[in-house]
JSON list of C-alpha atoms in Angstrom, two decimals:
[
{"chain": "A", "resi": 1, "resn": "UNK", "atom": "CA", "xyz": [18.19, -49.20, 62.51]},
{"chain": "A", "resi": 2, "resn": "UNK", "atom": "CA", "xyz": [20.94, -46.56, 62.35]},
{"chain": "A", "resi": 3, "resn": "UNK", "atom": "CA", "xyz": [20.55, -43.01, 61.96]},
{"chain": "A", "resi": 4, "resn": "UNK", "atom": "CA", "xyz": [22.00, -42.82, 58.78]},
{"chain": "A", "resi": 5, "resn": "UNK", "atom": "CA", "xyz": [19.72, -45.58, 57.29]},
{"chain": "A", "resi": 6, "resn": "UNK", "atom": "CA", "xyz": [16.37, -44.08, 59.13]},
{"chain": "A", "resi": 7, "resn": "UNK", "atom": "CA", "xyz": [16.98, -40.68, 57.28]},
{"chain": "A", "resi": 8, "resn": "UNK", "atom": "CA", "xyz": [17.54, -42.13, 53.82]},
{"chain": "A", "resi": 9, "resn": "UNK", "atom": "CA", "xyz": [14.53, -44.07, 54.25]},
{"chain": "A", "resi": 10, "resn": "UNK", "atom": "CA", "xyz": [12.59, -40.73, 55.29]},
{"chain": "A", "resi": 11, "resn": "UNK", "atom": "CA", "xyz": [13.76, -39.14, 52.48]},
{"chain": "A", "resi": 12, "resn": "UNK", "atom": "CA", "xyz": [13.18, -41.86, 50.20]},
{"chain": "A", "resi": 13, "resn": "UNK", "atom": "CA", "xyz": [9.75, -41.77, 50.78]},
{"chain": "A", "resi": 14, "resn": "UNK", "atom": "CA", "xyz": [9.05, -38.46, 51.15]},
{"chain": "A", "resi": 15, "resn": "UNK", "atom": "CA", "xyz": [10.21, -37.74, 47.83]},
{"chain": "A", "resi": 16, "resn": "UNK", "atom": "CA", "xyz": [8.14, -39.82, 45.53]},
{"chain": "A", "resi": 17, "resn": "UNK", "atom": "CA", "xyz": [5.01, -38.58, 47.66]},
{"chain": "A", "resi": 18, "resn": "UNK", "atom": "CA", "xyz": [5.95, -35.29, 47.11]},
{"chain": "A", "resi": 19, "resn": "UNK", "atom": "CA", "xyz": [6.42, -35.46, 43.39]},
{"chain": "A", "resi": 20, "resn": "UNK", "atom": "CA", "xyz": [2.80, -37.37, 43.11]},
{"chain": "A", "resi": 21, "resn": "UNK", "atom": "CA", "xyz": [1.00, -34.54, 45.10]},
{"chain": "A", "resi": 22, "resn": "UNK", "atom": "CA", "xyz": [2.27, -31.83, 42.88]},
{"chain": "A", "resi": 23, "resn": "UNK", "atom": "CA", "xyz": [1.85, -33.25, 39.75]},
{"chain": "A", "resi": 24, "resn": "UNK", "atom": "CA", "xyz": [-1.78, -34.16, 41.02]},
{"chain": "A", "resi": 25, "resn": "UNK", "atom": "CA", "xyz": [-2.02, -30.05, 42.40]},
{"chain": "A", "resi": 26, "resn": "UNK", "atom": "CA", "xyz": [-0.63, -29.22, 38.58]},
{"chain": "A", "resi": 27, "resn": "UNK", "atom": "CA", "xyz": [-3.08, -31.28, 36.56]},
{"chain": "A", "resi": 28, "resn": "UNK", "atom": "CA", "xyz": [-5.74, -29.58, 38.27]},
{"chain": "A", "resi": 29, "resn": "UNK", "atom": "CA", "xyz": [-5.21, -26.25, 38.39]},
{"chain": "A", "resi": 30, "resn": "UNK", "atom": "CA", "xyz": [-7.60, -23.69, 36.53]},
{"chain": "A", "resi": 31, "resn": "UNK", "atom": "CA", "xyz": [-6.42, -22.70, 33.71]},
{"chain": "A", "resi": 32, "resn": "UNK", "atom": "CA", "xyz": [-5.62, -18.69, 33.27]},
{"chain": "A", "resi": 33, "resn": "UNK", "atom": "CA", "xyz": [-7.77, -16.70, 30.67]},
{"chain": "A", "resi": 34, "resn": "UNK", "atom": "CA", "xyz": [-4.86, -16.40, 28.24]},
{"chain": "A", "resi": 35, "resn": "UNK", "atom": "CA", "xyz": [-4.11, -20.05, 28.38]},
{"chain": "A", "resi": 36, "resn": "UNK", "atom": "CA", "xyz": [-7.64, -20.77, 26.45]},
{"chain": "A", "resi": 37, "resn": "UNK", "atom": "CA", "xyz": [-5.86, -19.22, 23.26]},
{"chain": "A", "resi": 38, "resn": "UNK", "atom": "CA", "xyz": [-3.01, -21.83, 23.31]},
{"chain": "A", "resi": 39, "resn": "UNK", "atom": "CA", "xyz": [-5.96, -24.58, 22.16]},
{"chain": "A", "resi": 40, "resn": "UNK", "atom": "CA", "xyz": [-6.37, -24.38, 18.63]},
{"chain": "A", "resi": 41, "resn": "UNK", "atom": "CA", "xyz": [-10.03, -25.29, 18.85]},
{"chain": "A", "resi": 42, "resn": "UNK", "atom": "CA", "xyz": [-10.58, -22.68, 21.13]},
{"chain": "A", "resi": 43, "resn": "UNK", "atom": "CA", "xyz": [-8.42, -19.70, 19.45]},
{"chain": "A", "resi": 44, "resn": "UNK", "atom": "CA", "xyz": [-10.19, -20.35, 16.44]},
{"chain": "A", "resi": 45, "resn": "UNK", "atom": "CA", "xyz": [-13.98, -20.40, 17.62]},
{"chain": "A", "resi": 46, "resn": "UNK", "atom": "CA", "xyz": [-13.20, -17.40, 19.97]},
{"chain": "A", "resi": 47, "resn": "UNK", "atom": "CA", "xyz": [-11.72, -15.04, 17.36]},
{"chain": "A", "resi": 48, "resn": "UNK", "atom": "CA", "xyz": [-14.32, -16.29, 14.79]},
{"chain": "A", "resi": 49, "resn": "UNK", "atom": "CA", "xyz": [-17.13, -14.96, 17.34]},
{"chain": "A", "resi": 50, "resn": "UNK", "atom": "CA", "xyz": [-15.04, -12.04, 18.41]},
{"chain": "A", "resi": 51, "resn": "UNK", "atom": "CA", "xyz": [-15.14, -10.91, 14.63]},
{"chain": "A", "resi": 52, "resn": "UNK", "atom": "CA", "xyz": [-14.18, -6.56, 14.63]},
{"chain": "A", "resi": 53, "resn": "UNK", "atom": "CA", "xyz": [-14.08, -6.86, 18.40]},
{"chain": "A", "resi": 54, "resn": "UNK", "atom": "CA", "xyz": [-10.82, -9.15, 18.02]},
{"chain": "A", "resi": 55, "resn": "UNK", "atom": "CA", "xyz": [-8.84, -6.17, 17.17]},
{"chain": "A", "resi": 56, "resn": "UNK", "atom": "CA", "xyz": [-9.59, -5.00, 21.12]},
{"chain": "A", "resi": 57, "resn": "UNK", "atom": "CA", "xyz": [-6.42, -5.42, 23.23]},
{"chain": "A", "resi": 58, "resn": "UNK", "atom": "CA", "xyz": [-7.95, -6.61, 26.70]},
{"chain": "A", "resi": 59, "resn": "UNK", "atom": "CA", "xyz": [-10.17, -9.15, 24.61]},
{"chain": "A", "resi": 60, "resn": "UNK", "atom": "CA", "xyz": [-7.68, -10.20, 22.17]},
{"chain": "A", "resi": 61, "resn": "UNK", "atom": "CA", "xyz": [-5.05, -10.67, 25.09]},
{"chain": "A", "resi": 62, "resn": "UNK", "atom": "CA", "xyz": [-7.36, -12.28, 27.58]},
{"chain": "A", "resi": 63, "resn": "UNK", "atom": "CA", "xyz": [-4.56, -11.14, 30.47]},
{"chain": "A", "resi": 64, "resn": "UNK", "atom": "CA", "xyz": [-6.89, -9.69, 32.91]},
{"chain": "A", "resi": 65, "resn": "UNK", "atom": "CA", "xyz": [-8.37, -10.90, 36.29]},
{"chain": "A", "resi": 66, "resn": "UNK", "atom": "CA", "xyz": [-10.65, -14.04, 35.96]},
{"chain": "A", "resi": 67, "resn": "UNK", "atom": "CA", "xyz": [-12.91, -16.22, 38.62]},
{"chain": "A", "resi": 68, "resn": "UNK", "atom": "CA", "xyz": [-12.21, -19.77, 38.48]},
{"chain": "A", "resi": 69, "resn": "UNK", "atom": "CA", "xyz": [-14.39, -21.53, 35.11]},
{"chain": "A", "resi": 70, "resn": "UNK", "atom": "CA", "xyz": [-17.00, -23.32, 35.76]},
{"chain": "A", "resi": 71, "resn": "UNK", "atom": "CA", "xyz": [-19.58, -25.87, 33.98]},
{"chain": "A", "resi": 72, "resn": "UNK", "atom": "CA", "xyz": [-22.47, -24.88, 33.12]},
{"chain": "A", "resi": 73, "resn": "UNK", "atom": "CA", "xyz": [-25.67, -26.05, 31.21]},
{"chain": "A", "resi": 74, "resn": "UNK", "atom": "CA", "xyz": [-27.55, -23.50, 29.39]},
{"chain": "A", "resi": 75, "resn": "UNK", "atom": "CA", "xyz": [-30.29, -24.11, 26.90]},
{"chain": "A", "resi": 76, "resn": "UNK", "atom": "CA", "xyz": [-29.94, -27.46, 27.65]},
{"chain": "A", "resi": 77, "resn": "UNK", "atom": "CA", "xyz": [-26.47, -27.65, 26.28]},
{"chain": "A", "resi": 78, "resn": "UNK", "atom": "CA", "xyz": [-23.02, -28.07, 28.44]},
{"chain": "A", "resi": 79, "resn": "UNK", "atom": "CA", "xyz": [-20.66, -25.11, 28.42]},
{"chain": "A", "resi": 80, "resn": "UNK", "atom": "CA", "xyz": [-17.17, -24.24, 30.00]},
{"chain": "A", "resi": 81, "resn": "UNK", "atom": "CA", "xyz": [-18.39, -20.60, 31.46]},
{"chain": "A", "resi": 82, "resn": "UNK", "atom": "CA", "xyz": [-15.04, -18.31, 31.12]},
{"chain": "A", "resi": 83, "resn": "UNK", "atom": "CA", "xyz": [-15.35, -15.07, 32.45]},
{"chain": "A", "resi": 84, "resn": "UNK", "atom": "CA", "xyz": [-12.48, -12.68, 32.44]},
{"chain": "A", "resi": 85, "resn": "UNK", "atom": "CA", "xyz": [-12.08, -8.72, 32.74]},
{"chain": "A", "resi": 86, "resn": "UNK", "atom": "CA", "xyz": [-9.47, -5.70, 31.76]},
{"chain": "A", "resi": 87, "resn": "UNK", "atom": "CA", "xyz": [-6.77, -5.06, 33.77]},
{"chain": "A", "resi": 88, "resn": "UNK", "atom": "CA", "xyz": [-7.25, -2.49, 36.49]},
{"chain": "A", "resi": 89, "resn": "UNK", "atom": "CA", "xyz": [-10.81, -1.62, 34.75]},
{"chain": "A", "resi": 90, "resn": "UNK", "atom": "CA", "xyz": [-13.17, -4.55, 35.79]},
{"chain": "A", "resi": 91, "resn": "UNK", "atom": "CA", "xyz": [-15.79, -2.28, 36.49]},
{"chain": "A", "resi": 92, "resn": "UNK", "atom": "CA", "xyz": [-15.84, -1.53, 32.85]},
{"chain": "A", "resi": 93, "resn": "UNK", "atom": "CA", "xyz": [-14.90, -3.97, 30.86]},
{"chain": "A", "resi": 94, "resn": "UNK", "atom": "CA", "xyz": [-15.44, -7.61, 31.58]},
{"chain": "A", "resi": 95, "resn": "UNK", "atom": "CA", "xyz": [-16.33, -10.61, 29.71]},
{"chain": "A", "resi": 96, "resn": "UNK", "atom": "CA", "xyz": [-18.57, -14.04, 30.23]},
{"chain": "A", "resi": 97, "resn": "UNK", "atom": "CA", "xyz": [-17.89, -16.60, 27.98]},
{"chain": "A", "resi": 98, "resn": "UNK", "atom": "CA", "xyz": [-19.44, -19.96, 27.09]},
{"chain": "A", "resi": 99, "resn": "UNK", "atom": "CA", "xyz": [-17.44, -22.53, 24.85]},
{"chain": "A", "resi": 100, "resn": "UNK", "atom": "CA", "xyz": [-18.67, -25.95, 23.79]},
{"chain": "A", "resi": 101, "resn": "UNK", "atom": "CA", "xyz": [-15.72, -28.06, 23.10]},
{"chain": "A", "resi": 102, "resn": "UNK", "atom": "CA", "xyz": [-17.96, -30.78, 21.45]},
{"chain": "A", "resi": 103, "resn": "UNK", "atom": "CA", "xyz": [-19.33, -28.11, 19.18]},
{"chain": "A", "resi": 104, "resn": "UNK", "atom": "CA", "xyz": [-16.04, -25.93, 18.74]},
{"chain": "A", "resi": 105, "resn": "UNK", "atom": "CA", "xyz": [-18.19, -22.58, 19.50]},
{"chain": "A", "resi": 106, "resn": "UNK", "atom": "CA", "xyz": [-18.05, -19.63, 21.61]},
{"chain": "A", "resi": 107, "resn": "UNK", "atom": "CA", "xyz": [-20.79, -17.37, 22.65]},
{"chain": "A", "resi": 108, "resn": "UNK", "atom": "CA", "xyz": [-20.41, -14.64, 24.75]},
{"chain": "A", "resi": 109, "resn": "UNK", "atom": "CA", "xyz": [-21.45, -11.17, 26.48]},
{"chain": "A", "resi": 110, "resn": "UNK", "atom": "CA", "xyz": [-18.67, -7.82, 26.69]},
{"chain": "A", "resi": 111, "resn": "UNK", "atom": "CA", "xyz": [-19.40, -5.20, 28.61]},
{"chain": "A", "resi": 112, "resn": "UNK", "atom": "CA", "xyz": [-17.34, -2.29, 27.56]},
{"chain": "A", "resi": 113, "resn": "UNK", "atom": "CA", "xyz": [-18.66, 1.19, 29.08]},
{"chain": "A", "resi": 114, "resn": "UNK", "atom": "CA", "xyz": [-22.10, 0.87, 30.22]},
{"chain": "A", "resi": 115, "resn": "UNK", "atom": "CA", "xyz": [-22.36, -1.29, 26.90]},
{"chain": "A", "resi": 116, "resn": "UNK", "atom": "CA", "xyz": [-23.30, -5.08, 26.61]},
{"chain": "A", "resi": 117, "resn": "UNK", "atom": "CA", "xyz": [-23.19, -6.64, 23.43]},
{"chain": "A", "resi": 118, "resn": "UNK", "atom": "CA", "xyz": [-22.91, -10.59, 22.28]},
{"chain": "A", "resi": 119, "resn": "UNK", "atom": "CA", "xyz": [-20.30, -12.11, 20.54]},
{"chain": "A", "resi": 120, "resn": "UNK", "atom": "CA", "xyz": [-20.40, -15.60, 18.53]},
{"chain": "A", "resi": 121, "resn": "UNK", "atom": "CA", "xyz": [-24.66, -14.98, 17.66]},
{"chain": "A", "resi": 122, "resn": "UNK", "atom": "CA", "xyz": [-25.91, -16.54, 20.46]},
{"chain": "A", "resi": 123, "resn": "UNK", "atom": "CA", "xyz": [-29.48, -18.10, 20.07]},
{"chain": "A", "resi": 124, "resn": "UNK", "atom": "CA", "xyz": [-32.09, -16.37, 22.12]},
{"chain": "A", "resi": 125, "resn": "UNK", "atom": "CA", "xyz": [-32.52, -18.67, 25.24]},
{"chain": "A", "resi": 126, "resn": "UNK", "atom": "CA", "xyz": [-28.73, -18.69, 25.46]},
{"chain": "A", "resi": 127, "resn": "UNK", "atom": "CA", "xyz": [-28.43, -14.82, 25.16]},
{"chain": "A", "resi": 128, "resn": "UNK", "atom": "CA", "xyz": [-30.73, -14.22, 27.93]},
{"chain": "A", "resi": 129, "resn": "UNK", "atom": "CA", "xyz": [-28.94, -16.82, 29.99]},
{"chain": "A", "resi": 130, "resn": "UNK", "atom": "CA", "xyz": [-25.56, -14.92, 29.12]},
{"chain": "A", "resi": 131, "resn": "UNK", "atom": "CA", "xyz": [-26.89, -11.58, 30.24]},
{"chain": "A", "resi": 132, "resn": "UNK", "atom": "CA", "xyz": [-27.57, -13.38, 33.81]},
{"chain": "A", "resi": 133, "resn": "UNK", "atom": "CA", "xyz": [-24.45, -14.85, 34.21]},
{"chain": "A", "resi": 134, "resn": "UNK", "atom": "CA", "xyz": [-22.55, -11.91, 33.62]},
{"chain": "A", "resi": 135, "resn": "UNK", "atom": "CA", "xyz": [-24.89, -10.41, 36.42]},
{"chain": "A", "resi": 136, "resn": "UNK", "atom": "CA", "xyz": [-24.09, -12.66, 38.75]},
{"chain": "A", "resi": 137, "resn": "UNK", "atom": "CA", "xyz": [-20.20, -12.48, 37.68]},
{"chain": "A", "resi": 138, "resn": "UNK", "atom": "CA", "xyz": [-19.42, -9.42, 37.97]},
{"chain": "A", "resi": 139, "resn": "UNK", "atom": "CA", "xyz": [-22.42, -7.36, 39.35]},
{"chain": "A", "resi": 140, "resn": "UNK", "atom": "CA", "xyz": [-23.46, -9.44, 42.61]},
{"chain": "A", "resi": 141, "resn": "UNK", "atom": "CA", "xyz": [-21.92, -9.42, 45.97]},
{"chain": "A", "resi": 142, "resn": "UNK", "atom": "CA", "xyz": [-18.08, -8.70, 46.10]},
{"chain": "A", "resi": 143, "resn": "UNK", "atom": "CA", "xyz": [-16.18, -11.50, 44.87]}
]
């Protein structure tokens, strides 16, 4: 086999493999908090849950740092747990949300300047678990 043909075959096989790996990696990339706002079902449920807090910029934009999303089961229901905080002020402004795509609802706990509040009117067992999830996410050992 000539050198040119050998080079062509190597390139010809390498390109499709690298393209396939790239698209697989992209398909599994975790979402950034702000990307959820592009989904109409989430955005509607989130803004409804926020109520008057939807005027708070860091909550409305969701553009701060965020740990990776997780699936969790709380009070027998499965949720996507999404956490995020305010840019350059995670110690004083952070949130943990539970989103149910099936029910199109959001529950959450928001921590601002030493005070926590719930959004979305979570049932008591969910509220209790939200507090525990927030402590684990934002006040446990260094991330």
